[in-house]
Amino acid sequence: MGKSTLLRVLAGELEPEEGTVVRHPASAVVAHLTQETRPRPGESLRGHLARRTGVAEANALFERAGVELSEGVAGAEDRYSAAFDRWTAIGAGDFEERADAVCDRLGLAADLLDRRTAHELSGGQSARLRLAAVLLTRADALLLDEPTNDLDTDGLALLEAHVSASRAAVVLVSHDREFLARTTTAIVELDEFTRTASLFRGGWDAYLEEKSAAERRAREEYEAYAAKRDSLTERSRLTREWSRTGVRNVARSNETDKNIKHREKQRAQATAAKASIVDRVLERLEEVEEPREAWELRLTLPSAGRGSRIAFTLRRAVVSRGDVTLGPVDLAIGAGERWRITGPNGSGKSTLLGALLGRIPLVSGERSAGATVVVGEVDQLREEFDTDRPVLDVVVSATGLERVEARTLLAKFRVGADTVLRPARTLSPGERTRAGLALLQARGTTCLVLDEPTNHLDLAAIHQLEQALATYEGTLLLVTHDRRLAEAISVDHELDVRGLFASPPAKGAR
């Protein structure tokens, strides 16, 4: 749809093909925080934050300007002054202290920040790192691309408070409806057909009401236009038919009086003239374009029945991953039961799911799964598509579909003909999520395991997921921080993993 592209244009990273982007004032600092989740190779987390917040660039420019000033390079004084102003505005002077304080608050310990290794971050750590970048960024305009992904309740509260209190202009892309309702004062909607933008004032809820009213008006205007157009077209057709019939009747008439016959012929021709008048009215009728129906994901989650009476069990199970140890845990997941797994980032939600699925070995205890359990999963990192194999091959292998059928399935989830032949790891986060949902639709399951399934999904797709989950008859294990999804999906059990700690997670835990 071009949302991220629009942010890049506003940030000055991409030149528009037409028109201009005007920055007021020209010296205003604009910060663009993308969906990037990983440090670059050899980059410490502290260096990653310095780069993301613009501090690293400001430091480099300031140092270069200082060298030029000391060497007496022409124009160096102006460049030094401009570099100093930017260095000050962006908060480079006290960045180290601010970074320590913010990351400590978020549970990213100093030893983790300064580590210069290819440290594998968990989804929760990546989320907190992205949040730290937002909290540390000082700018006149802040551009945020999907800032809520993977954030827990505390993180969302911090982000909401920061955005609401910020003196900067904030432009954000998000599919978190509750976050939008709490933070926005205006909505810009991109039309997928016309590629134009419409501005709605008044925040998220006002946008929904105004959009619904606008759609209703557009439909009513089109129906009124279509009814008048069809009526005039039918009148023209009937009038011409009457005229032709009249002319034929005159020609076949046995009337011998030439004057009478001439008058009848004129009457028939006058009827044809009326049709021409109707045609001219039809031509002057202002056309109203029929409202187009936006693409909408049609998601079904076929069930393969309830399966075994007990889907999963853990008996005196202890599981350890990184700095988190859960257990001993005694847990039985019955067929058809619906569970929501809760807890803050890094508390072990994904670890518990990994233990239940047998993906993470137990330190001690036992784990079992029902003999007829068929699992469908959308994991937090969408790892099924973290491969160099073509997307199409991944789907064919996972579903057993013919290649043509797999292409058709992916097309329904907006993964197009060119995309399916690319290496799966090159998919965008949204494409990975939609492809993961396509796999669920292609396979009958007795158990769905969904770990943050709404990340990177558009609003229409989230609505479809809610509807599909509401009628799914199998077992459901759900991890989500999407507050409106959590409210919409009824569950039988809610399990907070903080009650399962054998040892509390350390700061920066996975």
C-alpha positions as semicolon CSV with decimal commas, in nm:
position;residue;x (nm);y (nm);z (nm)
1;M;0,000;0,000;0,000
2;G;0,302;0,233;0,029
3;K;0,284;0,332;0,397
4;S;0,653;0,271;0,462
5;T;0,735;0,438;0,131
6;L;0,544;0,749;0,240
7;L;0,746;0,763;0,563
8;R;1,069;0,742;0,359
9;V;0,955;1,030;0,141
10;L;0,871;1,241;0,448
11;A;1,212;1,155;0,596
12;G;1,391;1,272;0,280
13;E;1,528;0,923;0,213
14;L;1,334;0,891;-0,111
15;E;1,271;1,164;-0,368
16;P;0,911;1,196;-0,485
17;E;0,857;1,148;-0,860
18;E;0,637;1,459;-0,861
19;G;0,592;1,747;-0,620
20;T;0,808;1,843;-0,327
21;V;0,842;1,782;0,045
22;V;0,880;2,107;0,236
23;R;1,030;2,103;0,584
24;H;0,939;2,386;0,825
25;P;1,180;2,510;0,935
26;A;1,445;2,378;0,697
27;S;1,667;2,294;0,995
28;A;1,402;2,076;1,163
29;V;1,533;1,739;1,280
30;V;1,334;1,447;1,135
31;A;1,389;1,098;1,278
32;H;1,266;0,789;1,095
33;L;1,255;0,466;1,294
34;T;1,194;0,174;1,061
35;Q;1,080;-0,179;1,139
36;E;1,446;-0,287;1,168
37;T;1,481;-0,537;1,453
38;R;1,844;-0,655;1,450
39;P;2,181;-0,486;1,504
40;R;2,418;-0,503;1,211
41;P;2,703;-0,759;1,219
42;G;2,966;-0,651;1,471
43;E;2,746;-0,369;1,604
44;S;2,684;-0,346;1,977
45;L;2,334;-0,275;2,097
46;R;2,456;0,065;2,221
47;G;2,599;0,138;1,876
48;H;2,274;0,017;1,723
49;L;2,078;0,266;1,935
50;A;2,320;0,547;1,850
51;R;2,272;0,478;1,480
52;R;1,894;0,441;1,504
53;T;1,849;0,764;1,697
54;G;2,074;0,965;1,464
55;V;2,330;1,025;1,738
56;A;2,606;0,834;1,555
57;E;2,561;1,046;1,242
58;A;2,546;1,369;1,446
59;N;2,869;1,272;1,627
60;A;3,044;1,199;1,298
61;L;2,934;1,529;1,142
62;F;3,036;1,726;1,451
63;E;3,380;1,563;1,466
64;R;3,437;1,620;1,094
65;A;3,332;1,985;1,124
66;G;3,570;2,027;1,420
67;V;3,862;1,890;1,220
68;E;3,780;2,122;0,929
69;L;3,757;2,419;1,166
70;S;4,097;2,341;1,319
71;E;4,249;2,311;0,971
72;G;4,103;2,642;0,858
73;V;3,896;2,496;0,573
74;A;3,683;2,757;0,395
75;G;3,325;2,770;0,527
76;A;3,417;2,550;0,824
77;E;3,271;2,793;1,082
78;D;2,922;2,774;0,932
79;R;2,939;2,395;0,901
80;Y;3,068;2,364;1,258
81;S;2,787;2,583;1,389
82;A;2,524;2,382;1,199
83;A;2,677;2,051;1,315
84;F;2,685;2,173;1,676
85;D;2,321;2,280;1,662
86;R;2,220;1,938;1,527
87;W;2,444;1,757;1,779
88;T;2,276;1,950;2,060
89;A;1,920;1,914;1,926
90;I;1,948;1,540;1,882
91;G;2,073;1,488;2,238
92;A;2,414;1,348;2,152
93;G;2,585;1,515;2,450
94;D;2,413;1,307;2,717
95;F;2,321;1,007;2,501
96;E;2,533;0,757;2,696
97;E;2,369;0,844;3,027
98;R;2,020;0,851;2,878
99;A;2,079;0,518;2,704
100;D;2,189;0,351;3,029
101;A;1,886;0,484;3,216
102;V;1,630;0,394;2,949
103;C;1,771;0,047;2,885
104;D;1,793;-0,029;3,256
105;R;1,428;0,072;3,286
106;L;1,341;-0,165;3,000
107;G;1,550;-0,455;3,130
108;L;1,833;-0,432;2,875
109;A;2,139;-0,456;3,101
110;A;2,459;-0,258;3,036
111;D;2,669;-0,571;2,976
112;L;2,423;-0,670;2,704
113;L;2,433;-0,320;2,550
114;D;2,810;-0,317;2,513
115;R;2,848;-0,672;2,387
116;R;2,997;-0,675;2,037
117;T;2,890;-1,022;1,935
118;A;2,619;-1,153;1,708
119;H;2,391;-1,190;2,009
120;E;2,066;-1,363;1,914
121;L;1,788;-1,146;2,048
122;S;1,454;-1,286;2,148
123;G;1,138;-1,127;2,013
124;G;1,087;-0,954;2,348
125;Q;1,441;-0,815;2,355
126;S;1,407;-0,689;1,999
127;A;1,082;-0,518;2,093
128;R;1,241;-0,349;2,393
129;L;1,538;-0,242;2,182
130;R;1,303;-0,081;1,929
131;L;1,116;0,089;2,213
132;A;1,444;0,216;2,360
133;A;1,528;0,378;2,026
134;V;1,192;0,560;2,026
135;L;1,232;0,679;2,386
136;L;1,588;0,801;2,321
137;T;1,521;0,983;1,995
138;R;1,503;1,361;2,006
139;A;1,357;1,521;1,698
140;D;1,115;1,783;1,573
141;A;0,929;1,517;1,376
142;L;0,924;1,148;1,465
143;L;0,830;0,891;1,199
144;L;0,748;0,547;1,347
145;D;0,687;0,233;1,141
146;E;0,495;-0,036;1,333
147;P;0,634;0,063;1,676
148;T;0,396;-0,160;1,876
149;N;0,502;-0,498;1,734
150;D;0,591;-0,748;2,010
151;L;0,555;-0,492;2,289
152;D;0,401;-0,619;2,612
153;T;0,148;-0,430;2,822
154;D;0,411;-0,226;3,008
155;G;0,593;-0,144;2,686
156;L;0,273;-0,032;2,516
157;A;0,193;0,193;2,812
158;L;0,539;0,352;2,794
159;L;0,512;0,404;2,418
160;E;0,163;0,552;2,445
161;A;0,269;0,791;2,719
162;H;0,577;0,896;2,522
163;V;0,387;0,959;2,198
164;S;0,104;1,142;2,375
165;A;0,342;1,368;2,570
166;S;0,592;1,428;2,289
167;R;0,630;1,785;2,168
168;A;0,743;1,649;1,832
169;A;0,512;1,594;1,539
170;V;0,457;1,218;1,528
171;V;0,364;1,028;1,212
172;L;0,318;0,656;1,268
173;V;0,217;0,342;1,083
174;S;0,040;0,092;1,306
175;H;-0,227;-0,176;1,294
176;D;-0,278;-0,177;1,672
177;R;-0,630;-0,038;1,696
178;E;-0,620;0,039;2,068
179;F;-0,287;0,218;2,032
180;L;-0,427;0,424;1,744
181;A;-0,738;0,509;1,944
182;R;-0,528;0,631;2,238
183;T;-0,262;0,832;2,054
184;T;-0,376;0,971;1,718
185;T;-0,540;1,304;1,642
186;A;-0,569;1,254;1,266
187;I;-0,566;0,960;1,025
188;V;-0,426;0,955;0,671
189;E;-0,576;0,675;0,460
190;L;-0,402;0,558;0,143
191;D;-0,641;0,444;-0,131
192;E;-0,511;0,124;-0,287
193;F;-0,685;0,194;-0,620
194;T;-0,623;0,565;-0,679
195;R;-0,298;0,581;-0,478
196;T;-0,422;0,901;-0,320
197;A;-0,430;1,004;0,044
198;S;-0,735;1,120;0,239
199;L;-0,707;1,307;0,569
200;F;-0,953;1,241;0,853
201;R;-0,938;1,470;1,155
202;G;-1,029;1,368;1,507
203;G;-0,845;1,043;1,580
204;W;-0,913;0,676;1,524
205;D;-1,272;0,637;1,643
206;A;-1,377;0,953;1,459
207;Y;-1,204;0,817;1,148
208;L;-1,400;0,492;1,165
209;E;-1,730;0,681;1,195
210;E;-1,647;0,929;0,918
211;K;-1,514;0,659;0,688
212;S;-1,826;0,449;0,739
213;A;-2,046;0,752;0,669
214;A;-1,841;0,842;0,361
215;E;-1,866;0,489;0,227
216;R;-2,241;0,490;0,286
217;R;-2,278;0,825;0,105
218;A;-2,065;0,707;-0,186
219;R;-2,273;0,393;-0,222
220;E;-2,601;0,588;-0,205
221;E;-2,478;0,844;-0,461
222;Y;-2,369;0,570;-0,698
223;E;-2,696;0,379;-0,662
224;A;-2,896;0,698;-0,730
225;Y;-2,681;0,768;-1,036
226;A;-2,703;0,407;-1,158
227;A;-3,082;0,403;-1,116
228;K;-3,123;0,727;-1,318
229;R;-2,877;0,610;-1,582
230;D;-3,054;0,276;-1,620
231;S;-3,394;0,448;-1,632
232;L;-3,283;0,686;-1,909
233;T;-3,117;0,404;-2,101
234;E;-3,435;0,198;-2,083
235;R;-3,649;0,497;-2,190
236;S;-3,422;0,555;-2,488
237;R;-3,437;0,188;-2,585
238;L;-3,815;0,170;-2,555
239;T;-3,868;0,497;-2,743
240;R;-3,648;0,382;-3,030
241;E;-3,827;0,047;-3,034
242;W;-4,163;0,225;-3,049
243;S;-4,031;0,443;-3,332
244;R;-3,906;0,146;-3,532
245;T;-4,233;-0,036;-3,473
246;G;-4,429;0,270;-3,587
247;V;-4,223;0,306;-3,905
248;R;-4,269;-0,063;-3,987
249;N;-4,641;-0,039;-3,923
250;V;-4,671;0,261;-4,155
251;A;-4,477;0,081;-4,425
252;R;-4,704;-0,225;-4,397
253;S;-5,022;-0,018;-4,368
254;N;-5,295;-0,060;-4,629
255;E;-5,382;0,305;-4,582
256;T;-5,431;0,457;-4,929
257;D;-5,456;0,818;-4,816
258;K;-5,106;0,960;-4,863
259;N;-5,162;1,244;-4,616
260;I;-5,267;1,012;-4,336
261;K;-4,975;0,782;-4,409
262;H;-4,735;1,079;-4,405
263;R;-4,868;1,199;-4,068
264;E;-4,826;0,850;-3,919
265;K;-4,472;0,836;-4,047
266;Q;-4,394;1,180;-3,897
267;R;-4,539;1,069;-3,564
268;A;-4,309;0,763;-3,563
269;Q;-4,008;0,978;-3,651
270;A;-4,100;1,225;-3,374
271;T;-4,088;0,934;-3,129
272;A;-3,733;0,864;-3,249
273;A;-3,647;1,231;-3,188
274;K;-3,764;1,192;-2,827
275;A;-3,515;0,909;-2,793
276;S;-3,241;1,143;-2,912
277;I;-3,343;1,395;-2,645
278;V;-3,321;1,122;-2,380
279;D;-2,976;1,028;-2,517
280;R;-2,857;1,387;-2,479
281;V;-2,983;1,395;-2,120
282;L;-2,798;1,067;-2,062
283;E;-2,479;1,213;-2,207
284;R;-2,500;1,516;-1,977
285;L;-2,561;1,300;-1,672
286;E;-2,260;1,340;-1,444
287;E;-2,100;1,003;-1,399
288;V;-2,048;0,872;-1,048
289;E;-1,780;0,606;-1,020
290;E;-1,887;0,287;-0,849
291;P;-1,712;0,247;-0,512
292;R;-1,453;-0,026;-0,534
293;E;-1,438;-0,299;-0,278
294;A;-1,098;-0,306;-0,113
295;W;-0,911;-0,637;-0,108
296;E;-1,017;-0,841;0,188
297;L;-0,857;-1,157;0,317
298;R;-1,103;-1,446;0,325
299;L;-0,966;-1,665;0,600
300;T;-1,099;-1,999;0,713
301;L;-0,932;-2,225;0,969
302;P;-1,041;-2,579;0,890
303;S;-1,049;-2,817;1,184
304;A;-0,941;-3,180;1,162
305;G;-1,168;-3,259;1,457
306;R;-1,092;-3,250;1,827
307;G;-0,815;-3,509;1,804
308;S;-0,689;-3,683;2,115
309;R;-0,874;-3,612;2,439
310;I;-0,562;-3,449;2,581
311;A;-0,358;-3,240;2,337
312;F;-0,046;-3,177;2,550
313;T;0,075;-3,254;2,900
314;L;0,375;-3,144;3,106
315;R;0,453;-3,340;3,424
316;R;0,701;-3,194;3,672
317;A;0,859;-3,033;3,367
318;V;1,150;-2,790;3,396
319;V;1,250;-2,599;3,084
320;S;1,532;-2,350;3,050
321;R;1,609;-2,104;2,775
322;G;1,868;-1,832;2,816
323;D;1,820;-1,678;3,159
324;V;1,463;-1,800;3,205
325;T;1,380;-2,125;3,381
326;L;1,021;-2,241;3,412
327;G;0,898;-2,518;3,633
328;P;0,844;-2,765;3,762
329;V;0,522;-2,735;3,561
330;D;0,221;-2,965;3,571
331;L;-0,010;-2,874;3,287
332;A;-0,271;-3,053;3,078
333;I;-0,422;-2,896;2,764
334;G;-0,751;-3,066;2,680
335;A;-0,886;-3,109;2,328
336;G;-1,089;-2,808;2,218
337;E;-0,974;-2,591;2,508
338;R;-0,878;-2,231;2,441
339;W;-0,580;-2,090;2,631
340;R;-0,425;-1,745;2,634
341;I;-0,064;-1,737;2,756
342;T;0,022;-1,403;2,917
343;G;0,319;-1,229;3,076
344;P;0,562;-0,946;3,001
345;N;0,832;-0,966;2,735
346;G;1,108;-1,205;2,830
347;S;0,899;-1,393;3,085
348;G;0,896;-1,721;2,892
349;K;0,573;-1,734;2,687
350;S;0,747;-1,858;2,372
351;T;0,962;-2,086;2,588
352;L;0,651;-2,253;2,731
353;L;0,505;-2,299;2,383
354;G;0,835;-2,450;2,266
355;A;0,826;-2,698;2,555
356;L;0,463;-2,797;2,486
357;L;0,541;-2,852;2,117
358;G;0,856;-3,052;2,195
359;R;1,078;-2,799;2,024
360;I;1,272;-2,711;2,341
361;P;1,407;-3,013;2,534
362;L;1,311;-3,039;2,899
363;V;1,577;-3,014;3,168
364;S;1,372;-3,264;3,366
365;G;1,021;-3,403;3,384
366;E;0,800;-3,536;3,106
367;R;0,615;-3,401;2,808
368;S;0,360;-3,580;2,594
369;A;0,131;-3,499;2,303
370;G;-0,188;-3,672;2,190
371;A;-0,138;-3,926;1,914
372;T;-0,382;-3,756;1,678
373;V;-0,292;-3,394;1,748
374;V;-0,232;-3,196;1,428
375;V;-0,066;-2,862;1,502
376;G;-0,085;-2,547;1,294
377;E;0,147;-2,270;1,409
378;V;0,228;-1,907;1,344
379;D;0,539;-1,847;1,556
380;Q;0,661;-1,508;1,668
381;L;0,949;-1,486;1,418
382;R;0,768;-1,666;1,130
383;E;1,067;-1,900;1,115
384;E;0,906;-2,137;0,863
385;F;0,992;-1,875;0,601
386;D;1,344;-1,802;0,730
387;T;1,502;-1,997;0,446
388;D;1,656;-1,942;0,103
389;R;1,410;-2,183;-0,053
390;P;1,149;-2,022;-0,281
391;V;0,824;-1,932;-0,107
392;L;0,632;-2,163;-0,341
393;D;0,851;-2,462;-0,250
394;V;0,801;-2,397;0,123
395;V;0,423;-2,396;0,082
396;V;0,417;-2,702;-0,145
397;S;0,631;-2,899;0,102
398;A;0,421;-2,795;0,400
399;T;0,079;-2,856;0,244
400;G;0,123;-3,123;-0,025
401;L;-0,061;-2,899;-0,273
402;E;0,021;-2,899;-0,641
403;R;0,228;-2,599;-0,746
404;V;-0,063;-2,440;-0,932
405;E;-0,289;-2,483;-0,627
406;A;-0,020;-2,339;-0,400
407;R;0,016;-2,035;-0,628
408;T;-0,360;-1,980;-0,620
409;L;-0,367;-2,009;-0,242
410;L;-0,085;-1,759;-0,196
411;A;-0,244;-1,517;-0,442
412;K;-0,557;-1,513;-0,224
413;F;-0,333;-1,397;0,061
414;R;-0,170;-1,130;-0,155
415;V;0,157;-1,309;-0,208
416;G;0,184;-1,256;-0,583
417;A;0,316;-1,446;-0,883
418;D;0,662;-1,283;-0,877
419;T;0,696;-1,301;-0,501
420;V;0,637;-1,677;-0,473
421;L;0,957;-1,752;-0,662
422;R;1,177;-1,538;-0,436
423;P;1,375;-1,681;-0,143
424;A;1,131;-1,701;0,148
425;R;1,355;-1,500;0,380
426;T;1,320;-1,196;0,149
427;L;0,947;-1,168;0,220
428;S;0,838;-0,858;0,405
429;P;0,711;-0,915;0,761
430;G;0,353;-0,870;0,638
431;E;0,403;-1,118;0,354
432;R;0,551;-1,374;0,594
433;T;0,251;-1,345;0,823
434;R;-0,001;-1,375;0,538
435;A;0,187;-1,673;0,397
436;G;0,180;-1,833;0,744
437;L;-0,198;-1,786;0,758
438;A;-0,224;-1,938;0,410
439;L;-0,058;-2,253;0,545
440;L;-0,315;-2,271;0,825
441;Q;-0,599;-2,244;0,575
442;A;-0,452;-2,522;0,361
443;R;-0,409;-2,769;0,646
444;G;-0,679;-2,911;0,869
445;T;-0,561;-2,890;1,230
446;T;-0,673;-2,998;1,574
447;C;-0,462;-2,734;1,751
448;L;-0,362;-2,378;1,662
449;V;-0,057;-2,221;1,825
450;L;-0,044;-1,848;1,753
451;D;0,238;-1,632;1,889
452;E;0,166;-1,262;1,823
453;P;-0,031;-1,343;1,504
454;T;-0,141;-0,983;1,437
455;N;0,212;-0,845;1,400
456;H;0,239;-0,687;1,052
457;L;-0,119;-0,779;0,959
458;D;-0,340;-0,509;0,812
459;L;-0,664;-0,418;0,984
460;A;-0,893;-0,606;0,746
461;A;-0,686;-0,924;0,788
462;I;-0,692;-0,888;1,168
463;H;-1,071;-0,865;1,153
464;Q;-1,083;-1,181;0,941
465;L;-0,852;-1,360;1,186
466;E;-1,081;-1,265;1,475
467;Q;-1,383;-1,404;1,291
468;A;-1,203;-1,725;1,194
469;L;-1,079;-1,787;1,550
470;A;-1,426;-1,726;1,691
471;T;-1,559;-2,030;1,503
472;Y;-1,249;-2,254;1,520
473;E;-1,340;-2,579;1,694
474;G;-0,995;-2,713;1,779
475;T;-0,754;-2,638;2,063
476;L;-0,616;-2,284;2,071
477;L;-0,296;-2,160;2,235
478;L;-0,273;-1,784;2,189
479;V;-0,006;-1,531;2,278
480;T;-0,102;-1,173;2,196
481;H;-0,053;-0,822;2,324
482;D;-0,313;-0,689;2,081
483;R;-0,566;-0,568;2,335
484;R;-0,863;-0,563;2,100
485;L;-0,786;-0,911;1,968
486;A;-0,759;-1,036;2,327
487;E;-1,101;-0,886;2,403
488;A;-1,257;-1,032;2,088
489;I;-1,132;-1,391;2,134
490;S;-1,296;-1,582;2,417
491;V;-1,078;-1,832;2,605
492;D;-1,137;-2,097;2,869
493;H;-0,807;-2,047;3,050
494;E;-0,560;-1,762;3,094
495;L;-0,213;-1,864;3,211
496;D;0,041;-1,607;3,331
497;V;0,386;-1,762;3,290
498;R;0,522;-1,556;3,580
499;G;0,355;-1,813;3,805
500;L;0,575;-2,087;3,657
501;F;0,920;-1,946;3,738
502;A;1,165;-2,187;3,893
503;S;1,401;-1,886;3,896
504;P;1,304;-1,528;3,811
505;P;1,428;-1,395;3,476
506;A;1,730;-1,171;3,490
507;K;1,731;-0,833;3,323
508;G;1,762;-0,883;2,950
509;A;1,622;-1,235;2,977
510;R;1,484;-1,411;2,676
